[in-house]
XYZ file of C-alpha atoms in Angstrom:
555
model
C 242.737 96.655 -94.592
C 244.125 98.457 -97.748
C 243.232 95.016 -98.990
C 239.895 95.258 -98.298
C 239.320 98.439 -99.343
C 240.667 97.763 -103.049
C 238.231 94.388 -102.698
C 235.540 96.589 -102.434
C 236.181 99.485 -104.385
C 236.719 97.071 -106.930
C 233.217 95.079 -106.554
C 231.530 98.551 -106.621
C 232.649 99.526 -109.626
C 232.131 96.117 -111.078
C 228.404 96.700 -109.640
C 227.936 100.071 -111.136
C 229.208 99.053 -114.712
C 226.640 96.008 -114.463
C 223.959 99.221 -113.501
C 224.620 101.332 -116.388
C 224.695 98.586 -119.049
C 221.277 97.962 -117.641
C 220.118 101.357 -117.863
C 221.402 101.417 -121.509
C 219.873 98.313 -122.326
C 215.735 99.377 -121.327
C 216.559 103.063 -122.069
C 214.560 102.134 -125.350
C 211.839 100.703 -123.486
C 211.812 103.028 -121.040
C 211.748 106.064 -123.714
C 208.779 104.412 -125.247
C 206.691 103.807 -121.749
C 207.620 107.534 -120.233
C 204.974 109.299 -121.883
C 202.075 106.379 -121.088
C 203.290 106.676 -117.507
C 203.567 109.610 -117.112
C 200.016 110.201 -119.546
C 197.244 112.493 -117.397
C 194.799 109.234 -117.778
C 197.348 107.078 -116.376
C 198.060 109.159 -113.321
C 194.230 109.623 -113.140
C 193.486 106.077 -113.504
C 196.172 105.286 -110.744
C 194.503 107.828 -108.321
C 191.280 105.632 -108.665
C 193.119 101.954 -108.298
C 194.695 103.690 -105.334
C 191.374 104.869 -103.914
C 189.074 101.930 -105.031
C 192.025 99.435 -102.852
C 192.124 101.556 -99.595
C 188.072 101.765 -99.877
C 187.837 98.005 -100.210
C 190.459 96.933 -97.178
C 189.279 100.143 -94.925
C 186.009 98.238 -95.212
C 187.038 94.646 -94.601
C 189.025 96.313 -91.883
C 186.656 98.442 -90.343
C 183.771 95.574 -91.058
C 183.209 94.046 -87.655
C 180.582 94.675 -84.803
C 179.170 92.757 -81.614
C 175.648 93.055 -81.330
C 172.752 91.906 -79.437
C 170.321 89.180 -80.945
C 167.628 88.095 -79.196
C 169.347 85.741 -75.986
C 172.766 85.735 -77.877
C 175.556 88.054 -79.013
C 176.368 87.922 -82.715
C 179.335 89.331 -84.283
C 178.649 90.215 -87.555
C 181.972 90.483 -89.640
C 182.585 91.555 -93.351
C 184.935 89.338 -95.946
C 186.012 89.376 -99.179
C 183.924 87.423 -101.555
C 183.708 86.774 -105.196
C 179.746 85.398 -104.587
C 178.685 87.407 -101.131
C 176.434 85.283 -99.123
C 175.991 85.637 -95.016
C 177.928 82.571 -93.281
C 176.033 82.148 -89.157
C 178.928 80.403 -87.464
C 177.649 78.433 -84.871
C 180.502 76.830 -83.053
C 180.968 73.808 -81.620
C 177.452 73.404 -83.569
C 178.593 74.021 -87.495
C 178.122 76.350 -89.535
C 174.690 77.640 -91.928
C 175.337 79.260 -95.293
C 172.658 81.530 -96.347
C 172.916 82.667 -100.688
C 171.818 86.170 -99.184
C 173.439 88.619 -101.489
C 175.668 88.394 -104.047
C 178.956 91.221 -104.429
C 182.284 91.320 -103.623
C 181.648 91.203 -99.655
C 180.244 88.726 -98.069
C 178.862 88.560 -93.989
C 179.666 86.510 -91.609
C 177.684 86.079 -88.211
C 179.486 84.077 -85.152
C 177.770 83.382 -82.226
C 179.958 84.810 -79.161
C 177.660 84.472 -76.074
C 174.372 83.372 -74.564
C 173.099 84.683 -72.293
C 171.476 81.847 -70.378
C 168.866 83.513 -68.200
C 167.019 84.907 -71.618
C 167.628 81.102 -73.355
C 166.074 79.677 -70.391
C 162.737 81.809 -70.516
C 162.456 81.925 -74.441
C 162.819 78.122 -73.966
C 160.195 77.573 -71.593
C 158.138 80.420 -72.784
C 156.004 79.927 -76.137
C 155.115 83.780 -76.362
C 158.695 84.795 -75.905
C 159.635 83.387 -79.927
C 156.304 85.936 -80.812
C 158.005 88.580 -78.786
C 161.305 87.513 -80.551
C 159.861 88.049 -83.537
C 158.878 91.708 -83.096
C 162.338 92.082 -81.479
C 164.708 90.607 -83.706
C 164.587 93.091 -86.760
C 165.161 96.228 -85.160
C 168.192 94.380 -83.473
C 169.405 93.682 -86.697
C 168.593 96.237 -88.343
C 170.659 98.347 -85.706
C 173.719 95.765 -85.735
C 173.884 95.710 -88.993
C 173.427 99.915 -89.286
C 176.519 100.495 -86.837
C 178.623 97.417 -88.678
C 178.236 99.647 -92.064
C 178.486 103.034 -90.677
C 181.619 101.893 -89.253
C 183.170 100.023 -92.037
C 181.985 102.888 -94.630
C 183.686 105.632 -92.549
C 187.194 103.685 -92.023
C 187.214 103.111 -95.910
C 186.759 105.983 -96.754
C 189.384 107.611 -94.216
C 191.854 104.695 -95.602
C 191.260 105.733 -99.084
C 192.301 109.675 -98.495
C 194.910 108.380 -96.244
C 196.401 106.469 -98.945
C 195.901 108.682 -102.242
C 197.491 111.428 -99.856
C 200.624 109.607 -98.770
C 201.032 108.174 -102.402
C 200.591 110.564 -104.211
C 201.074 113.667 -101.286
C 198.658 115.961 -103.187
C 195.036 117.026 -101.939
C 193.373 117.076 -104.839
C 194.424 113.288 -105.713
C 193.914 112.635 -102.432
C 190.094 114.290 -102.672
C 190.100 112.097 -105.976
C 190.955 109.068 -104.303
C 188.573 109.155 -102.030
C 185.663 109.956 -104.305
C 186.491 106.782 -106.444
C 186.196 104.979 -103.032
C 182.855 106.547 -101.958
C 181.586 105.475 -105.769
C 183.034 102.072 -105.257
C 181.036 102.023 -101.693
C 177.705 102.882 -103.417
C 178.480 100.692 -106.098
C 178.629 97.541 -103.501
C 175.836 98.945 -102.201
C 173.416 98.888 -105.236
C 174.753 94.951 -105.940
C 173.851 94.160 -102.530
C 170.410 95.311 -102.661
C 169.576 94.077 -106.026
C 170.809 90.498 -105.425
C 169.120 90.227 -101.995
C 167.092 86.824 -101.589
C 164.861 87.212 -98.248
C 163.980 83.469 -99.076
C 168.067 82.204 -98.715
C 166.726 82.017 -94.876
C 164.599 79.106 -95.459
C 167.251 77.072 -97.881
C 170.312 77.055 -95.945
C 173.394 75.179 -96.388
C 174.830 73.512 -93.106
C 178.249 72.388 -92.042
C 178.441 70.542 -88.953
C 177.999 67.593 -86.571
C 174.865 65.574 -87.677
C 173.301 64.801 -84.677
C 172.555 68.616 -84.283
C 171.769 68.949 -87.896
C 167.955 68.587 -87.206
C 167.514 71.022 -84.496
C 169.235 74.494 -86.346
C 167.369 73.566 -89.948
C 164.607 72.284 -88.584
C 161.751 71.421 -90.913
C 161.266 72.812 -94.138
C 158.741 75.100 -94.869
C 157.723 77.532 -97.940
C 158.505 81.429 -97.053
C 157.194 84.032 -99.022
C 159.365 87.293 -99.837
C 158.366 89.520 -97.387
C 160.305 90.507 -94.383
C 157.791 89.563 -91.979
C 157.730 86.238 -92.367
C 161.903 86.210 -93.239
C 162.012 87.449 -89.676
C 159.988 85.030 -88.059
C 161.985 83.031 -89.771
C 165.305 84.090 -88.040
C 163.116 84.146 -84.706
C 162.574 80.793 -84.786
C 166.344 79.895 -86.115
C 167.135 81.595 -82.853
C 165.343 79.739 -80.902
C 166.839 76.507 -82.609
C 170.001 77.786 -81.449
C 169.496 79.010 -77.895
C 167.648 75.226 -76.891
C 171.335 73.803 -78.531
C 173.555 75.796 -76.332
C 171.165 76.239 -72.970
C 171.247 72.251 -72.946
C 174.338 71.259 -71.039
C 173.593 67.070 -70.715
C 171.287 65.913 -73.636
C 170.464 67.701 -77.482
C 166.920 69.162 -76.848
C 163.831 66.919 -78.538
C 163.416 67.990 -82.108
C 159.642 68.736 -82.708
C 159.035 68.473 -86.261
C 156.334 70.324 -88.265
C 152.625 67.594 -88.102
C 152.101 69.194 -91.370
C 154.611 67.612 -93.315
C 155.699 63.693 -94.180
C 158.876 62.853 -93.846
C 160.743 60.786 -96.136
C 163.892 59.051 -95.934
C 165.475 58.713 -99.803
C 168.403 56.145 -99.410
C 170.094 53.889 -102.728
C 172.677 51.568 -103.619
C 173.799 50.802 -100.107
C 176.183 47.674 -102.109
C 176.536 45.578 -98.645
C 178.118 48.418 -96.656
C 177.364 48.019 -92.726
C 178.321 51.767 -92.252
C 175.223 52.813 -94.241
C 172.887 51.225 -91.521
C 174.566 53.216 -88.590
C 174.219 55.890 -91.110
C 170.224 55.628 -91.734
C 169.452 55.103 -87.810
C 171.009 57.792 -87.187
C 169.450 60.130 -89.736
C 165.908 58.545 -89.558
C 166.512 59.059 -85.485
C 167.144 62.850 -85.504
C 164.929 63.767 -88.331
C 162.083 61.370 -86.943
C 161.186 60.339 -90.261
C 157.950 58.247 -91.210
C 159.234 56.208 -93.519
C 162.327 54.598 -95.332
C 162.482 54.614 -99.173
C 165.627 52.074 -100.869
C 165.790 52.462 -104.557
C 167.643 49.262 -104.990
C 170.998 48.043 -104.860
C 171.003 46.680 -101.607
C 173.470 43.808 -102.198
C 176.289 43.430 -104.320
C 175.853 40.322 -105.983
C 172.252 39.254 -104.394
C 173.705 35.934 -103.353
C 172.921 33.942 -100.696
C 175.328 34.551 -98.005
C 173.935 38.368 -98.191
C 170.797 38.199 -97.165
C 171.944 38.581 -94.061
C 172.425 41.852 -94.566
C 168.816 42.628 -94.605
C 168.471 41.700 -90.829
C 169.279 45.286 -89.805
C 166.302 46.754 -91.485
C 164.144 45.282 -88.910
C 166.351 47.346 -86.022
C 164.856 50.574 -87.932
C 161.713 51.804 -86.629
C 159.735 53.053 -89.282
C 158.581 51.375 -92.464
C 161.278 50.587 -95.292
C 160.128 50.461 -98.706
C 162.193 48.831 -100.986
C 162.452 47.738 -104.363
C 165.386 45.472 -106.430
C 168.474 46.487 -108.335
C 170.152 45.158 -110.963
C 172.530 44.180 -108.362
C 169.513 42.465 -106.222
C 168.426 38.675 -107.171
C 164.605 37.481 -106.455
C 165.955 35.742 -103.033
C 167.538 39.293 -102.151
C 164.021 40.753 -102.425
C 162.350 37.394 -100.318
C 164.710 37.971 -97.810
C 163.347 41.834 -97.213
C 160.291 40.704 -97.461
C 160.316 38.686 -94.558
C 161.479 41.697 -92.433
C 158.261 42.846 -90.055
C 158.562 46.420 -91.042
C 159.935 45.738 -94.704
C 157.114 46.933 -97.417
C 158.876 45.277 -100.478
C 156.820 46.773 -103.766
C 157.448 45.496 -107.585
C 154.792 45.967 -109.565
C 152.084 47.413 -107.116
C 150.995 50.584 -104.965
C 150.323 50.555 -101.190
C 149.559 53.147 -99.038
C 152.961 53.962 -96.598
C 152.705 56.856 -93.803
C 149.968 58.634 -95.764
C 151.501 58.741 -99.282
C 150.479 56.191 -102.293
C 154.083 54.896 -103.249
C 154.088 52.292 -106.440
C 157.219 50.412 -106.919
C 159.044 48.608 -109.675
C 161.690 46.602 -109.263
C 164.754 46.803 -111.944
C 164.086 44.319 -114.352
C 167.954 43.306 -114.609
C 169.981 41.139 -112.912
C 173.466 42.285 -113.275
C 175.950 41.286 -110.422
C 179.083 41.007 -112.624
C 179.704 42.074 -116.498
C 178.921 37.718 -117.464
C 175.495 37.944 -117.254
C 172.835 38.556 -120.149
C 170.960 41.060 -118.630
C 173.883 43.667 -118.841
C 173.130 44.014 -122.865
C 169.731 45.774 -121.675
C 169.656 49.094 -123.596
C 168.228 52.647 -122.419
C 165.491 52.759 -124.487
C 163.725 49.121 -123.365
C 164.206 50.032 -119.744
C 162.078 53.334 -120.890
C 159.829 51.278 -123.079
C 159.185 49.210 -119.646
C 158.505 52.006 -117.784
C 156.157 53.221 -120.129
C 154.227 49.826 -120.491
C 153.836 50.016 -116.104
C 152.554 53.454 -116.513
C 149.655 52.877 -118.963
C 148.988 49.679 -116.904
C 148.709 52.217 -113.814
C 146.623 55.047 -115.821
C 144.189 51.635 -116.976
C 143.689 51.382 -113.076
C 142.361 54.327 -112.423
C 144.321 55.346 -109.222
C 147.752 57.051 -109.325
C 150.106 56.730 -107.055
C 151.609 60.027 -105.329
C 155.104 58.606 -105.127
C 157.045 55.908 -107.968
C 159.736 54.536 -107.092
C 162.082 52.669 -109.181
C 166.128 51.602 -109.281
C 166.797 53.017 -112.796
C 166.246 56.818 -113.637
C 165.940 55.698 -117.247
C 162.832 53.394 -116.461
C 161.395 56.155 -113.922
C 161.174 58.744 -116.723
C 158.681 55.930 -118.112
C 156.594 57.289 -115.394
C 156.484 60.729 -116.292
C 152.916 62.350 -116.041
C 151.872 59.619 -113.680
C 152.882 60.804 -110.676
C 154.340 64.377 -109.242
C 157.235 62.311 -108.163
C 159.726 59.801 -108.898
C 162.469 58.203 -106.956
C 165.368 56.203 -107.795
C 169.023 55.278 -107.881
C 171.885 53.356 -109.803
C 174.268 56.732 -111.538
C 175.902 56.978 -107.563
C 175.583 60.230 -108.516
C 172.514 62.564 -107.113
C 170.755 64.753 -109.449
C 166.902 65.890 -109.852
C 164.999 67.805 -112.629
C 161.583 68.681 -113.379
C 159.784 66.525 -116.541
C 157.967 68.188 -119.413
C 155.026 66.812 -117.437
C 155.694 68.311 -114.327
C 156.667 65.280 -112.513
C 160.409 65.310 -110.872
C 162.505 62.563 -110.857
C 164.888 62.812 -107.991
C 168.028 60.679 -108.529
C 169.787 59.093 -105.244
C 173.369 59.291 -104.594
C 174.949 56.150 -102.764
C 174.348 55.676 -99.502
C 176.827 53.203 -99.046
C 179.456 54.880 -100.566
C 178.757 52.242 -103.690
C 180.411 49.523 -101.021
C 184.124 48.631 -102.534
C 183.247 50.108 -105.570
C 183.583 53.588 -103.796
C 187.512 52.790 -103.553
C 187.976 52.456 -107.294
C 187.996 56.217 -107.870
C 190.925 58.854 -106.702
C 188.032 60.531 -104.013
C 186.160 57.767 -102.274
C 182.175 57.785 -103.701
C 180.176 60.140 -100.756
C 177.510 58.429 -98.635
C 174.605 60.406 -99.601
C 170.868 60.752 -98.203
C 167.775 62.979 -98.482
C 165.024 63.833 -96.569
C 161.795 64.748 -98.427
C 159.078 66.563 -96.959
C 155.745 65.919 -97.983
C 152.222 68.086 -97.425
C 149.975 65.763 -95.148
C 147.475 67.715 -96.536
C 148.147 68.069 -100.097
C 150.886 64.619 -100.368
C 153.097 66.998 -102.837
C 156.533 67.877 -102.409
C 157.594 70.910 -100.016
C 161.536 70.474 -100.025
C 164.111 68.087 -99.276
C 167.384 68.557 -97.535
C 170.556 66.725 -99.130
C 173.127 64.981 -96.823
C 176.356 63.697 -97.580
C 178.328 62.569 -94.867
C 182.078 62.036 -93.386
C 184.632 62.509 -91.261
C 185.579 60.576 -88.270
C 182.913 58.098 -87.204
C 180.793 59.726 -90.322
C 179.382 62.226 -87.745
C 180.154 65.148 -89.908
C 177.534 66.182 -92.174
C 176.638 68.371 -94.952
C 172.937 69.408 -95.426
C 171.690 71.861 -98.292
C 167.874 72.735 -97.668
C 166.090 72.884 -100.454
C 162.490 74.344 -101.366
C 160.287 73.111 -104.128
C 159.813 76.259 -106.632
C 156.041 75.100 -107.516
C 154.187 72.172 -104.841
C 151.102 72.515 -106.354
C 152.043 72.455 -109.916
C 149.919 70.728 -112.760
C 150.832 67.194 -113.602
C 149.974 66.475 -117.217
C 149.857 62.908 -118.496
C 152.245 62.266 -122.092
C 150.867 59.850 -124.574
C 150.631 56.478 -123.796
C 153.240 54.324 -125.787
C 152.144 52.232 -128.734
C 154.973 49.692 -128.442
C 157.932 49.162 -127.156
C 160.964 50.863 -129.626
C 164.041 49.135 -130.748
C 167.129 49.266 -128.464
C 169.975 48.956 -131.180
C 172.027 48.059 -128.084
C 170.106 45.167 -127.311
C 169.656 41.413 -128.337
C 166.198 41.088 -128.111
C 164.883 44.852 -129.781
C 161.005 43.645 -129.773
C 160.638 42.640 -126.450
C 159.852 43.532 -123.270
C 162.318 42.371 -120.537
C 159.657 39.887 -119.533
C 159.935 37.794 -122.464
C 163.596 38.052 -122.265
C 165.240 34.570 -123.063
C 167.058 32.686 -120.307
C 170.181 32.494 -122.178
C 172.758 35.612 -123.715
C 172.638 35.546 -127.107
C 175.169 37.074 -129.437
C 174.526 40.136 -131.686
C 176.095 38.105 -134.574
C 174.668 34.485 -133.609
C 171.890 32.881 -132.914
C 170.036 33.833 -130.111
C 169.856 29.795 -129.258
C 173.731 29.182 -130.029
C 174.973 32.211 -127.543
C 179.022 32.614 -128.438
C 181.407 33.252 -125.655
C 183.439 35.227 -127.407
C 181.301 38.237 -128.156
C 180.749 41.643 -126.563
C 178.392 43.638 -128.187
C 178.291 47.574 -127.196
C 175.977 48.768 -125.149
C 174.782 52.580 -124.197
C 174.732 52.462 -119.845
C 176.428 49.958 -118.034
C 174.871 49.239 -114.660
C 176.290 49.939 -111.097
């Protein structure tokens, strides 16, 4: 034991010296940071962190309240947030992500009962959604009254609780407190100013697809005023309640008669998924018609025409026009399809809407062949030279649809619309002209080609609603699917800013430009010659050897 003792003594002292060298070694820095620390500001500036913190997590603590909404109980639920936003949480459904607010808090609304005597009647009952309607705000408004009230108060009581035992003064603790109440009104005055009544009508959902269509629904314009942003939630509601007071079967989705809907598929590249894909989608949305952009095959041989087969399975017209991965006997072989509508070159009237289709004038399977040396600006020139031959006519089209977004903008000013494909990357903007040209993701995951990459290519869809009435654009919901099975889905709903905007035609093109990127820079892909030339040869001696640049190289 004596041992021991002298052990420890020993390592003590040892511990102590090691203390005091410390001590001596920051005494400099420690002289030098005494007054800052010790400042008035600093201790005044401390008081606030302290205040602003307990504020903050005595509301995300206090943030949570069950309350009635129309058949259901919600609980609404307050989270940190860098963007804000209200997430409904609808589960086993999904999930619906509204851009509500923006702030450092966002809301979060989980479904936690039905109650399935009220489901029952609002489902059978037509006038119960109208009395839903009148119903629904003041239940909000009172859910989300108590949720505050009872957040506010418990961060405000965790701010002076903390400023007292920190600092164990009054006044700082009276100080803290304030800088949490200012912090509180400050949220406040963010929330209101970002709030978006229309984030109801472009949600963003999370969930299984085949119960995608009956929560979004169809979509429809909403005008900033809260009486039609309720009816909006009234008839989200009853969305819901059908879902969850249907025990064997989904309920029938009714869609709106007043709009057209479109299915916008591309580059499928010979995946069989993609067809399980668009029955299902064109199923549950009960879309009126199928658009393909192109790219159906991979190498628009022979032994793939078989491919096509499944397009007579679908149900609704599929209009489809070649891509630079589809040959002339890929096209014949859609053709002969009974529901197949295959357009290059001309306009027909599909499910109400005048659609005119090109197909791409390339034929580019593999890297060898001499349409790959096709540059940007003669696929633009040939867009250009369809469009005047369609303004000649006399009768534009409402929809064009074409493989390569280059050659669509050719179209701009001819329609309010253009579709197509080929980046495997979707993307849509509005043209000087007003037209939009709405560019396709894959929806066959660009076939193998979606395995070259570290993240496998996403199969991706839209649905575009049209105006029966009007045959412009309303909004479009984007899909991109996975998972097990590929019955997950993401949807983001979105709403055309302008339908009814002007369309003005651009000036007709002269000639076709130059394509320093291309063999032949005076003509059109028409007059192409059979053979690749080289941009140092001949174009009648091609050379083997030579690989002249080029600006886009085609999926």
């Amino acid at each position: 034991m004596p041992k021991v003792r002298a052990a420890s003594t020993q390592a003590l002292a040892a511990v102590r010296a090691q203390a005091a060298r410390a001590r001596a070694a920051c005494s400099p820095v420690t002289r030098r940071a005494r007054p800052v620390l010790t400042s008035r500001w600093t201790r005044f500036s401390l008081v606030v962190i302290v205040g602003l913190a307990g504020g903050y997590l005595g509301l995300l603590a206090g943030g949570s309240y069950v309350t009635p909404v129309g058949p259901a109980d919600v609980q609404l639920t307050l989270h940190p947030s860098l963007h804000g936003g209200t997430t409904l949480k609808l589960p086993p459904l999904g999930s619906l992500r509204l851009d509500t607010h923006g702030g450092p808090v966002s809301l979060e609304a989980r479904l936690t009962d039905l109650r399935p005597d009220q489901a029952k009647k609002l489902i059978e009952d037509d006038t119960e959604v109208d009395r839903l309607t009148d119903q629904i705000a003041g239940q909000l408004r009172h859910g989300l009254a108590e949720l505050l009230l009872r957040a506010v108060l418990i961060g405000l009581a965790t701010s002076f609780v903390a400023s007292l035992a920190l600092f164990r003064s009054w006044r700082r603790a009276l100080l803290g407190l304030g800088s949490a109440a200012a912090g509180l009104v400050a949220v406040t005055l963010i929330t209101w100013g970002t709030f978006n009544p229309q984030s109801i009508a472009e949600p963003r959902y999370t969930g299984l697809l085949a119960n995608a269509p009956q929560v979004v629904g169809d979509a429809r314009s909403i005008v900033e005023r809260f009486s039609a942003y309720r009816a909006q939630l009234a008839r989200l509601v009853g969305n819901i309640s059908e879902l969850y007071a249907t025990t064997s079967t989904l309920p029938t989705y009714e869609p709106d008669p007043s709009t057209i809907r479109v299915l916008h598929v591309s580059d499928i590249h010979l995946n069989p998924a993609a067809w399980n894909v668009i029955k299902s989608v064109s199923t549950q949305f009960k879309v009126d018609v199928v658009v393909d952009s192109g790219d159906l095959m991979d190498h628009g041989s022979k032994p793939e025409d078989k491919f096509a087969d499944e397009i007579s399975d679908l149900k609704v017209p599929y209009v489809y026009v070649r891509g630079n991965h589809d040959s002339k006997e890929t096209q014949k072989a859609v053709g002969r399809k009974k529901n197949a509508i295959v357009l290059d070159g001309e306009t027909r009237e599909v499910a109400g809407l005048r659609v005119y289709g090109l197909g791409d004038p390339r034929f580019t399977p593999d890297k060898s062949t001499r349409d790959d040396y096709v540059g940007a600006d003669q696929l633009r020139a040939e867009g250009l030279r369809h469009a005047d031959e369609l303004r000649r006519a006399g009768k534009l089209p409402d929809l064009v649809v074409t493989h390569d977004p280059t050659e669509g903008e050719g179209f701009s000013g001819v329609a309010p619309m253009v579709l197509a494909g080929h980046t495997h990357t979707r993307s849509t903007k509005l043209l000087p002209t007003g037209t939009r040209l709405f560019v396709q993701g894959s929806t066959g995951g660009a076939g193998l080609r979606g395995l070259e990459h570290e993240e496998p290519t996403p199969i991706e869809l839209s649905v575009l609603y049209f105006s029966r009435a009007s045959h412009r654009l309303q909004g479009w919901d984007d899909l991109r699917l996975g998972g097990l099975g590929l019955t997950s889905a993401q949807i983001e709903r979105h709403l055309e800013p302008a339908p009814d905007r002007p369309v003005t035609p651009q000036p007709p093109a002269a000639s076709p430009p130059a394509s320093p990127t291309s063999p032949f820079p005076s003509e059109f892909p028409s007059d192409w010659p059979s053979r690749t030339p080289s941009p140092t040869v001949s174009p009648s001696r091609p050379s083997p050897t030579a690989t002249p640049s080029r600006t886009t190289s085609p999926r």
